[in-house]
Short mmCIF file of C-alpha atoms in Angstrom, two decimals:
data_model
loop_
_atom_site.label_atom_id
_atom_site.label_comp_id
_atom_site.label_asym_id
_atom_site.label_seq_id
_atom_site.Cartn_x
_atom_site.Cartn_y
_atom_site.Cartn_z
CA MET A 16 -33.04 177.51 -8.46
CA LEU A 17 -34.67 179.79 -6.20
CA GLU A 18 -33.01 178.28 -3.45
CA ALA A 19 -29.56 179.24 -5.06
CA ALA A 20 -30.86 182.78 -5.59
CA ILE A 21 -31.82 183.48 -2.43
CA ARG A 22 -28.37 182.20 -1.09
CA VAL A 23 -26.85 184.58 -3.99
CA ALA A 24 -28.82 187.28 -2.55
CA ASP A 25 -28.19 186.85 0.78
CA ARG A 26 -24.64 187.28 0.00
CA GLY A 27 -24.80 190.10 -1.89
CA GLY A 28 -28.14 191.75 -2.13
CA VAL A 29 -31.00 191.74 -5.02
CA GLU A 30 -28.84 193.51 -7.07
CA ALA A 31 -26.63 190.36 -7.28
CA ILE A 32 -29.65 188.05 -8.73
CA THR A 33 -28.28 187.23 -11.87
CA MET A 34 -28.53 184.46 -14.21
CA ARG A 35 -24.96 183.95 -14.53
CA ARG A 36 -24.46 184.40 -10.38
CA VAL A 37 -27.42 182.10 -10.13
CA ALA A 38 -26.03 179.51 -12.54
CA GLN A 39 -22.67 179.81 -11.11
CA GLU A 40 -24.44 179.03 -7.65
CA LEU A 41 -26.03 175.96 -9.03
CA GLY A 42 -22.60 174.94 -11.01
CA VAL A 43 -24.48 175.03 -14.44
CA GLU A 44 -23.82 177.08 -17.38
CA ALA A 45 -26.26 180.32 -17.64
CA MET A 46 -28.37 179.18 -20.23
CA SER A 47 -29.66 176.09 -18.92
CA LEU A 48 -31.68 178.03 -16.52
CA TYR A 49 -33.91 179.49 -19.52
CA HIS A 50 -35.07 175.72 -19.52
CA HIS A 51 -36.94 176.45 -16.24
CA VAL A 52 -37.44 179.97 -16.20
CA PRO A 53 -38.30 182.42 -19.05
CA ASN A 54 -36.06 185.38 -17.72
CA LYS A 55 -34.81 187.14 -14.19
CA ASP A 56 -37.98 188.82 -13.57
CA ALA A 57 -39.64 184.96 -12.79
CA ILE A 58 -36.68 184.40 -10.51
CA LEU A 59 -37.26 187.62 -8.48
CA ASP A 60 -41.21 186.67 -8.37
CA GLY A 61 -40.24 183.15 -7.16
CA VAL A 62 -37.87 184.27 -4.42
CA VAL A 63 -40.34 186.72 -2.83
CA ASP A 64 -42.92 183.90 -3.18
CA MET A 65 -40.75 181.92 -0.89
CA VAL A 66 -39.79 184.60 1.59
CA PHE A 67 -43.76 185.43 1.97
CA ALA A 68 -43.82 181.18 2.43
CA ALA A 69 -41.31 181.29 5.26
CA ILE A 70 -43.63 183.66 7.32
CA GLU A 71 -45.71 182.30 9.66
CA LEU A 72 -49.53 182.53 8.50
CA PRO A 73 -51.96 183.78 11.28
CA ARG A 74 -54.49 181.10 12.08
CA ALA A 75 -57.62 181.05 10.42
CA GLY A 76 -60.57 181.10 12.91
CA CYS A 77 -57.75 182.49 16.01
CA ASP A 78 -60.05 184.11 18.88
CA ASP A 79 -57.60 186.46 19.75
CA TRP A 80 -56.61 188.89 16.57
CA ARG A 81 -53.89 190.59 18.53
CA GLU A 82 -52.31 187.00 19.25
CA ALA A 83 -52.66 186.47 15.46
CA ILE A 84 -51.30 189.51 13.85
CA ARG A 85 -48.56 189.50 16.94
CA ALA A 86 -46.74 185.55 15.94
CA ARG A 87 -47.23 186.86 12.37
CA ALA A 88 -45.40 189.93 12.69
CA PHE A 89 -42.46 188.05 14.75
CA SER A 90 -42.05 185.74 12.42
CA ALA A 91 -41.99 188.23 9.47
CA ARG A 92 -39.53 190.22 11.51
CA ALA A 93 -37.42 187.26 12.13
CA VAL A 94 -37.40 186.20 8.51
CA LEU A 95 -36.85 189.74 6.99
CA SER A 96 -33.72 189.78 9.47
CA ARG A 97 -32.55 186.80 7.36
CA HIS A 98 -33.49 188.41 4.05
CA SER A 99 -33.42 191.96 4.33
CA TRP A 100 -32.76 192.29 1.19
CA ALA A 101 -36.18 191.44 0.10
CA LEU A 102 -37.78 194.77 1.95
CA GLY A 103 -37.83 196.53 -1.30
CA LEU A 104 -38.64 193.61 -3.40
CA MET A 105 -41.86 191.93 -1.77
CA ASP A 106 -44.19 195.14 -2.88
CA SER A 107 -43.00 195.61 -6.28
CA ARG A 108 -43.74 192.35 -8.04
CA ARG A 109 -46.60 192.30 -10.42
CA ASN A 110 -47.16 188.60 -10.66
CA PRO A 111 -47.57 187.54 -6.87
CA GLY A 112 -47.19 184.08 -6.82
CA PRO A 113 -49.43 181.70 -4.27
CA ALA A 114 -47.57 181.83 -1.46
CA THR A 115 -47.87 185.46 -1.33
CA LEU A 116 -51.65 185.49 -1.91
CA ARG A 117 -52.40 182.98 0.43
CA HIS A 118 -50.45 184.85 3.00
CA HIS A 119 -52.08 188.46 1.96
CA ASP A 120 -55.40 186.61 2.39
CA ALA A 121 -54.91 185.21 5.50
CA VAL A 122 -54.12 188.50 7.29
CA LEU A 123 -57.12 189.93 5.88
CA GLY A 124 -59.21 187.22 7.09
CA VAL A 125 -58.01 187.27 10.24
CA LEU A 126 -58.79 191.23 10.93
CA ARG A 127 -61.98 191.05 8.72
CA GLU A 128 -63.58 188.39 11.11
CA ALA A 129 -62.40 190.46 13.89
CA GLY A 130 -64.51 192.67 13.05
CA PHE A 131 -62.42 195.54 11.07
CA THR A 132 -64.19 197.27 8.25
CA LEU A 133 -62.52 196.60 4.93
CA PRO A 134 -60.82 200.41 4.80
CA MET A 135 -59.70 199.61 8.67
CA ALA A 136 -58.12 196.32 7.77
CA ALA A 137 -56.50 197.87 4.84
CA HIS A 138 -55.01 200.61 7.07
CA ALA A 139 -53.87 198.30 9.27
CA ILE A 140 -51.78 196.04 7.21
CA SER A 141 -49.80 198.87 5.68
CA LEU A 142 -49.26 200.37 9.40
CA ILE A 143 -47.87 196.60 10.82
CA ASP A 144 -46.16 196.25 7.47
CA SER A 145 -44.47 199.74 7.52
CA TYR A 146 -43.33 198.96 10.97
CA ILE A 147 -41.81 195.75 10.42
CA SER A 148 -39.69 197.01 7.43
CA GLY A 149 -38.48 200.22 9.10
CA PHE A 150 -37.40 197.97 12.16
CA VAL A 151 -35.84 195.24 10.22
CA LEU A 152 -34.07 198.04 7.95
CA GLU A 153 -32.96 199.72 11.06
CA GLU A 154 -31.71 196.96 12.57
CA SER A 155 -29.86 195.76 9.49
CA SER A 156 -27.84 199.04 9.71
CA LEU A 157 -27.30 199.27 13.19
CA PRO A 158 -23.35 198.79 14.46
CA VAL A 159 -24.41 196.43 16.95
CA THR A 160 -24.81 192.23 16.08
CA ALA A 161 -23.53 190.65 19.09
CA PRO A 162 -24.33 191.06 22.69
CA GLY A 163 -21.22 193.25 23.79
CA ASP A 164 -21.58 195.58 20.76
CA MET A 165 -23.84 197.92 22.60
CA GLU A 166 -21.32 198.45 25.61
CA GLU A 167 -18.45 199.22 23.26
CA VAL A 168 -20.35 201.42 20.84
CA ALA A 169 -22.29 203.18 23.40
CA GLY A 170 -19.78 203.60 25.74
CA GLY A 171 -17.41 204.77 22.59
CA ILE A 172 -19.42 207.29 22.00
CA LEU A 173 -20.18 208.43 25.63
CA ALA A 174 -16.65 208.55 25.84
CA ARG A 175 -16.62 211.89 23.09
CA LEU A 176 -19.88 213.13 24.16
CA PRO A 177 -19.71 216.46 25.66
CA ALA A 178 -21.99 215.61 28.68
CA ASP A 179 -22.85 218.97 29.84
CA GLU A 180 -24.17 220.01 26.33
CA LEU A 181 -25.94 217.11 25.27
CA PRO A 182 -27.08 216.23 28.64
CA TYR A 183 -30.13 214.31 27.69
CA LEU A 184 -28.48 211.81 25.29
CA THR A 185 -26.05 211.40 28.18
CA GLU A 186 -28.97 210.25 30.22
CA MET A 187 -30.33 208.24 27.18
CA ILE A 188 -26.73 206.12 27.19
CA VAL A 189 -25.85 205.91 30.95
CA GLU A 190 -29.37 205.43 31.82
CA HIS A 191 -30.73 202.86 29.40
CA ALA A 192 -28.62 201.92 26.53
CA LEU A 193 -25.71 200.77 28.79
CA ARG A 194 -27.82 198.81 31.60
CA PRO A 195 -27.25 195.38 31.61
CA GLU A 196 -30.64 194.16 30.73
CA TYR A 197 -31.35 196.55 27.44
CA ASP A 198 -31.90 194.84 24.60
CA HIS A 199 -32.78 196.89 21.42
CA ALA A 200 -34.95 193.77 20.20
CA SER A 201 -37.21 194.50 22.78
CA GLU A 202 -38.17 197.92 20.98
CA PHE A 203 -39.95 195.90 18.88
CA ASP A 204 -41.97 194.71 20.75
CA TYR A 205 -42.95 197.99 22.57
CA GLY A 206 -43.83 199.60 19.33
CA LEU A 207 -45.76 196.17 18.01
CA ASP A 208 -48.09 196.32 21.17
CA LEU A 209 -48.65 200.52 20.94
CA ILE A 210 -50.01 199.96 17.07
CA LEU A 211 -52.30 196.81 17.81
CA ASP A 212 -53.73 199.14 21.26
CA ALA A 213 -54.74 201.78 18.78
CA LEU A 214 -55.88 199.23 15.98
CA GLU A 215 -57.95 197.56 18.60
CA ALA A 216 -59.24 201.15 20.16
CA ARG A 217 -60.45 202.27 16.51
CA ARG A 218 -61.69 199.04 16.24
CA GLU A 219 -63.96 199.33 18.78
CA GLN A 220 -65.00 202.82 18.15
CA SER A 221 -65.62 202.01 14.56
CA PRO A 222 -69.75 202.38 13.57
CA GLY A 223 -69.16 199.40 11.28
CA THR A 224 -67.31 197.12 13.71
CA VAL A 225 -68.96 193.36 13.87
CA THR A 226 -69.31 192.66 17.65
#
């Protein structure tokens, strides 16, 4: 049932998840779903837990906290890119499931074992998750979905751009966005590394850090 609800949301967004549409996806009557779940909220709780379950957990006892958090961030981005409708749903549930709880505990565990104080660990998770969510949301809105799209979109903007009036934007398009090696996905790597660098610096400066 939850897999069916996710398929419905992948096609129509979270608003599309209704008892009737999930039942249609399964080829059954809507009333039959009530034998398995009490209401729509239970389905929403369940699909959020499935999304969390799909994200790679950072390895416990990993010697390199950065690599553990980095791998988790890349996995979260990949999963949420497939299910971007979940972005506004994941932090809204009052009854987190077992996969959700395990996920949060594992991420906290990596940071705490690396010597982050509890407040710093909380700040780090909030910062990293906000970055992942924001990047996925931005990506889902971009008019670029295939390798050749960037040249078409950026080239079209450039053709209408008054270069004399907007020289820096023109430079960005010509010297950066339209270069053959440019890949917008690399922006995620760059931003994530900046965040991890800053967190590492704060971790080392913290008087409560365990070394």
